Amino acid sequence: MDDDNNLNTRVISQIITGAASTVIAAGVTIVLVVDSIYNIPKEPRINREKEREDYISSIIHGSDSHCIDQIRISPRAFYRLCEILRNKNLLRPTINVSIEEQMVTFLHLIGHNVRLRVIGSRFHRSCETIHRYFSIVLRAIMKLHKDLIRPPTCCTSPEIQHNRRYWPWFEDCIGAINGTHVRASVPIALQARFRGRKEGTTQNVLAVVSFDLKSMYVLAGWEGSAHDSRILDDALSRPNGLRVNIYWVMPGMGFAMDLSLLIEEFGTI
């Protein structure tokens, strides 16, 4: 009888010991797993300001080709544009954002047609910050229109006078007129009107450019489905529209039917 009791006691003791060992092993395993999760080696923290400054510097202090690839203008033109905006008090630096950074983000955004989130990630800025400074720079650029877009000077361009291929057949021709399609974001109800020859929704922009590549007149806003000649008629009929006096403008292919109009109505063009 005593032997049976001793046997039962040993069996129970072994069971308890085995269970305790299992619990301890499981506990150790859990501790090791948790420790491995919360002690994962972390990468060094990114110095966002330094990385942003280095990236901007690599663009505006790099080669001309690299700068043009990134923001579509050369470093010299970039600094000249910043200087103009600064001198005219159209752009001001803030505590956190310099004029150069404002311009680089703006030019990068319009030059590559990317989302605000992409630019924000590249420059380590929030979408709200990118949007705010994009609007500020856009308004500043628009205020330069009187300096950058000037009426024709009504004199034959040296590019015509000094080129035997064009002189004297293009005498009194002060520029070229053509249309270009620019992507447009419009409400769904209006999208059908803005679908033309190009893919997606666009606006058909009329532009007159001199032979030294200076803009003389721009008319934007027409839907992409509008014909070039219709847009030209609108430009000619506006009170502050296209005016060339007795000189004429060479039309593009879309304006071929209006060539006689351009030549005959000297008093209104």
Coordinates of C-alpha atoms in Angstrom, one line a residue:
M1 CA 0.0 0.0 0.0
D2 CA 2.8 2.3 1.0
D3 CA 4.6 1.4 -2.2
D4 CA 1.5 2.4 -4.3
N5 CA 1.3 5.8 -2.5
N6 CA 5.0 6.4 -3.1
L7 CA 4.6 5.6 -6.8
N8 CA 1.6 7.9 -7.2
T9 CA 3.6 10.7 -5.4
R10 CA 6.5 10.3 -7.8
V11 CA 4.3 10.3 -10.9
I12 CA 2.5 13.4 -9.7
S13 CA 5.8 15.1 -9.0
Q14 CA 7.1 14.2 -12.4
I15 CA 3.9 15.6 -14.0
I16 CA 4.2 18.8 -12.1
T17 CA 7.9 19.1 -12.9
G18 CA 7.3 18.5 -16.6
A19 CA 4.4 21.1 -16.7
A20 CA 6.6 23.6 -14.9
S21 CA 9.4 23.1 -17.4
T22 CA 7.0 23.5 -20.3
V23 CA 5.7 26.7 -18.9
I24 CA 9.1 28.1 -18.2
A25 CA 10.3 27.2 -21.7
A26 CA 7.3 28.8 -23.3
G27 CA 7.8 31.9 -21.1
V28 CA 11.5 32.1 -22.2
T29 CA 10.5 31.7 -25.8
I30 CA 7.9 34.5 -25.5
V31 CA 10.4 36.8 -23.8
L32 CA 13.0 36.2 -26.6
V33 CA 10.5 36.8 -29.4
V34 CA 9.2 40.0 -27.8
D35 CA 12.8 41.2 -27.2
S36 CA 13.7 40.5 -30.8
I37 CA 10.7 42.5 -32.0
Y38 CA 11.3 45.6 -29.9
N39 CA 15.1 45.5 -30.3
I40 CA 15.3 45.5 -34.1
P41 CA 18.4 47.4 -35.1
K42 CA 17.2 50.8 -36.5
E43 CA 18.6 52.7 -39.3
P44 CA 20.2 56.1 -38.5
R45 CA 17.7 58.9 -38.4
I46 CA 17.5 61.0 -41.6
N47 CA 18.6 64.6 -41.3
R48 CA 15.8 65.9 -43.4
E49 CA 17.0 69.5 -43.6
K50 CA 20.5 68.5 -44.7
E51 CA 19.2 66.0 -47.2
R52 CA 16.8 68.7 -48.6
E53 CA 19.6 71.3 -48.8
D54 CA 21.9 68.8 -50.5
Y55 CA 19.3 67.9 -53.1
I56 CA 18.5 71.5 -53.9
S57 CA 22.2 72.3 -54.1
S58 CA 22.9 69.4 -56.4
I59 CA 20.3 70.9 -58.8
I60 CA 21.1 74.6 -58.8
H61 CA 24.9 74.2 -58.3
G62 CA 25.3 71.2 -60.7
S63 CA 25.7 71.1 -64.4
D64 CA 23.5 72.9 -66.8
S65 CA 22.1 69.7 -68.3
H66 CA 21.3 68.2 -64.8
C67 CA 19.6 71.5 -63.7
I68 CA 17.5 71.6 -67.0
D69 CA 16.6 68.0 -66.6
Q70 CA 15.2 68.6 -63.1
I71 CA 13.6 72.1 -63.2
R72 CA 13.7 72.9 -67.0
I73 CA 15.9 76.0 -66.8
S74 CA 19.6 76.5 -66.4
P75 CA 21.2 77.6 -63.1
R76 CA 21.9 81.0 -64.5
A77 CA 18.3 81.5 -65.6
F78 CA 17.1 80.1 -62.2
Y79 CA 19.1 82.7 -60.2
R80 CA 18.1 85.5 -62.6
L81 CA 14.4 84.6 -62.0
C82 CA 14.9 84.4 -58.3
E83 CA 16.6 87.8 -58.4
I84 CA 13.8 89.4 -60.3
L85 CA 11.1 88.0 -58.0
R86 CA 13.1 89.1 -55.0
N87 CA 13.8 92.7 -56.3
K88 CA 10.2 93.2 -57.2
N89 CA 9.2 92.0 -53.7
L90 CA 7.0 89.3 -55.2
L91 CA 8.6 86.5 -53.3
R92 CA 10.0 86.6 -49.8
P93 CA 12.0 84.0 -47.8
T94 CA 10.5 82.7 -44.6
I95 CA 12.1 81.2 -41.5
N96 CA 11.9 77.7 -42.9
V97 CA 11.7 78.1 -46.7
S98 CA 14.1 80.1 -48.8
I99 CA 13.2 81.7 -52.1
E100 CA 15.4 79.2 -53.9
E101 CA 13.6 76.2 -52.3
Q102 CA 10.2 77.8 -53.2
M103 CA 11.3 78.1 -56.8
V104 CA 12.9 74.7 -57.1
T105 CA 9.8 72.9 -55.8
F106 CA 7.5 75.0 -58.0
L107 CA 9.6 74.4 -61.2
H108 CA 10.1 70.7 -60.3
L109 CA 6.3 70.3 -59.9
I110 CA 5.3 71.9 -63.2
G111 CA 8.2 70.5 -65.1
H112 CA 7.4 66.9 -64.3
N113 CA 3.7 67.0 -63.8
V114 CA 3.8 65.0 -60.6
R115 CA 1.6 64.9 -57.5
L116 CA 2.1 67.1 -54.5
R117 CA 2.7 64.0 -52.4
V118 CA 5.7 63.0 -54.6
I119 CA 7.3 66.4 -54.3
G120 CA 6.6 66.5 -50.6
S121 CA 8.4 63.2 -50.2
R122 CA 11.3 64.3 -52.3
F123 CA 11.7 67.6 -50.3
H124 CA 10.6 66.3 -46.9
R125 CA 7.7 68.7 -46.7
S126 CA 4.0 68.2 -46.0
C127 CA 1.5 68.4 -48.9
E128 CA 0.0 71.4 -47.3
T129 CA 3.4 73.2 -47.3
I130 CA 4.1 72.3 -50.9
H131 CA 0.6 73.4 -52.0
R132 CA 0.9 76.7 -50.1
Y133 CA 4.2 77.7 -51.6
F134 CA 3.2 76.5 -55.0
S135 CA 0.3 79.0 -54.9
I136 CA 2.5 81.8 -53.6
V137 CA 5.0 81.3 -56.4
L138 CA 2.3 80.9 -59.1
R139 CA 0.8 84.2 -58.1
A140 CA 4.2 85.8 -58.2
I141 CA 5.0 84.5 -61.6
M142 CA 1.6 85.7 -63.0
K143 CA 2.4 89.2 -61.9
L144 CA 5.4 89.2 -64.2
H145 CA 3.2 89.0 -67.3
K146 CA 3.6 92.7 -68.1
D147 CA 7.3 92.3 -68.2
L148 CA 7.5 88.9 -70.0
I149 CA 4.6 89.1 -72.4
R150 CA 4.8 92.3 -74.4
P151 CA 2.9 93.6 -77.4
P152 CA 4.7 93.5 -80.8
T153 CA 7.2 96.2 -81.5
C154 CA 6.1 96.6 -85.1
C155 CA 9.5 96.3 -86.6
T156 CA 11.0 93.5 -88.7
S157 CA 13.0 91.1 -86.5
P158 CA 16.8 90.9 -87.1
E159 CA 16.4 87.2 -87.4
I160 CA 14.4 87.9 -90.6
Q161 CA 16.5 90.8 -91.9
H162 CA 19.8 88.9 -91.6
N163 CA 18.7 85.6 -93.0
R164 CA 18.7 85.3 -96.8
R165 CA 16.1 82.4 -96.7
Y166 CA 13.5 84.8 -95.2
W167 CA 14.4 88.3 -96.4
P168 CA 12.7 90.0 -98.1
W169 CA 9.8 87.5 -98.4
F170 CA 9.0 87.8 -94.7
E171 CA 9.5 91.5 -94.4
D172 CA 7.2 93.1 -91.8
C173 CA 6.5 89.6 -90.3
I174 CA 7.0 90.1 -86.6
G175 CA 6.3 86.7 -85.3
A176 CA 4.5 83.3 -85.5
I177 CA 1.1 82.3 -84.2
N178 CA 0.1 78.8 -83.3
G179 CA -2.0 76.8 -80.8
T180 CA -0.9 74.2 -78.3
H181 CA -2.8 71.8 -76.1
V182 CA -2.3 72.0 -72.3
R183 CA -3.7 69.4 -69.9
A184 CA -6.7 70.6 -68.1
S185 CA -8.5 69.4 -65.0
V186 CA -12.2 70.2 -65.4
P187 CA -15.5 69.0 -63.8
I188 CA -17.0 65.8 -65.2
A189 CA -19.9 67.7 -66.7
L190 CA -17.6 69.8 -68.9
Q191 CA -15.1 67.1 -69.9
A192 CA -16.7 66.3 -73.3
R193 CA -16.0 69.9 -74.5
F194 CA -12.4 69.6 -73.4
R195 CA -11.6 66.4 -75.3
G196 CA -10.0 67.2 -78.6
R197 CA -7.3 65.7 -80.8
K198 CA -5.1 65.0 -77.8
E199 CA -5.5 62.3 -75.2
G200 CA -7.4 63.3 -72.1
T201 CA -8.9 66.8 -71.4
T202 CA -7.0 69.8 -72.6
Q203 CA -7.4 73.5 -73.2
N204 CA -6.4 74.9 -76.6
V205 CA -4.0 77.8 -75.9
L206 CA -3.2 80.4 -78.6
A207 CA 0.2 82.0 -78.5
V208 CA 2.1 84.6 -80.6
V209 CA 5.9 84.4 -80.4
S210 CA 8.5 86.7 -81.9
F211 CA 11.4 85.3 -83.9
D212 CA 13.7 85.8 -80.9
L213 CA 11.4 83.5 -78.9
K214 CA 9.7 86.1 -76.8
S215 CA 6.0 85.8 -76.1
M216 CA 3.9 88.6 -77.5
Y217 CA 0.4 87.4 -76.8
V218 CA -1.3 84.4 -75.1
L219 CA -4.9 83.4 -74.9
A220 CA -5.7 80.5 -72.7
G221 CA -9.0 78.9 -71.5
W222 CA -10.6 77.6 -74.7
E223 CA -11.7 74.0 -74.6
G224 CA -9.6 71.4 -76.4
S225 CA -12.3 70.7 -79.0
A226 CA -12.3 74.3 -80.2
H227 CA -10.8 74.9 -83.7
D228 CA -7.8 77.2 -83.9
S229 CA -9.5 79.6 -86.3
R230 CA -12.3 80.1 -83.8
I231 CA -9.9 80.9 -81.0
L232 CA -8.1 83.4 -83.4
D233 CA -11.4 85.2 -84.1
D234 CA -11.9 85.5 -80.3
A235 CA -8.4 86.9 -79.9
L236 CA -9.0 89.5 -82.6
S237 CA -12.4 90.6 -81.3
R238 CA -11.4 91.2 -77.7
P239 CA -11.0 94.8 -76.6
N240 CA -7.5 94.0 -75.3
G241 CA -6.9 91.2 -77.8
L242 CA -4.3 90.6 -80.5
R243 CA -3.1 93.8 -82.2
V244 CA -0.4 94.0 -84.7
N245 CA -1.2 97.3 -86.6
I246 CA 0.2 97.3 -90.2
Y247 CA 2.6 94.3 -89.6
W248 CA 1.6 90.7 -89.9
V249 CA 2.0 87.4 -88.1
M250 CA 2.8 84.1 -89.7
P251 CA 0.1 81.6 -88.9
G252 CA 0.5 77.9 -88.1
M253 CA -1.2 75.1 -89.9
G254 CA -4.4 75.4 -87.9
F255 CA -4.7 79.0 -88.9
A256 CA -4.0 78.6 -92.7
M257 CA -7.5 79.6 -93.7
D258 CA -7.1 82.9 -91.8
L259 CA -4.0 84.0 -93.6
S260 CA -6.0 86.3 -95.9
L261 CA -7.6 87.8 -92.8
L262 CA -4.2 88.5 -91.3
I263 CA -3.0 90.2 -94.5
E264 CA -6.1 92.2 -95.4
E265 CA -7.3 93.6 -92.1
F266 CA -4.1 95.6 -91.3
G267 CA -6.1 98.2 -89.4
T268 CA -7.3 95.8 -86.8
I269 CA -4.4 93.4 -86.4

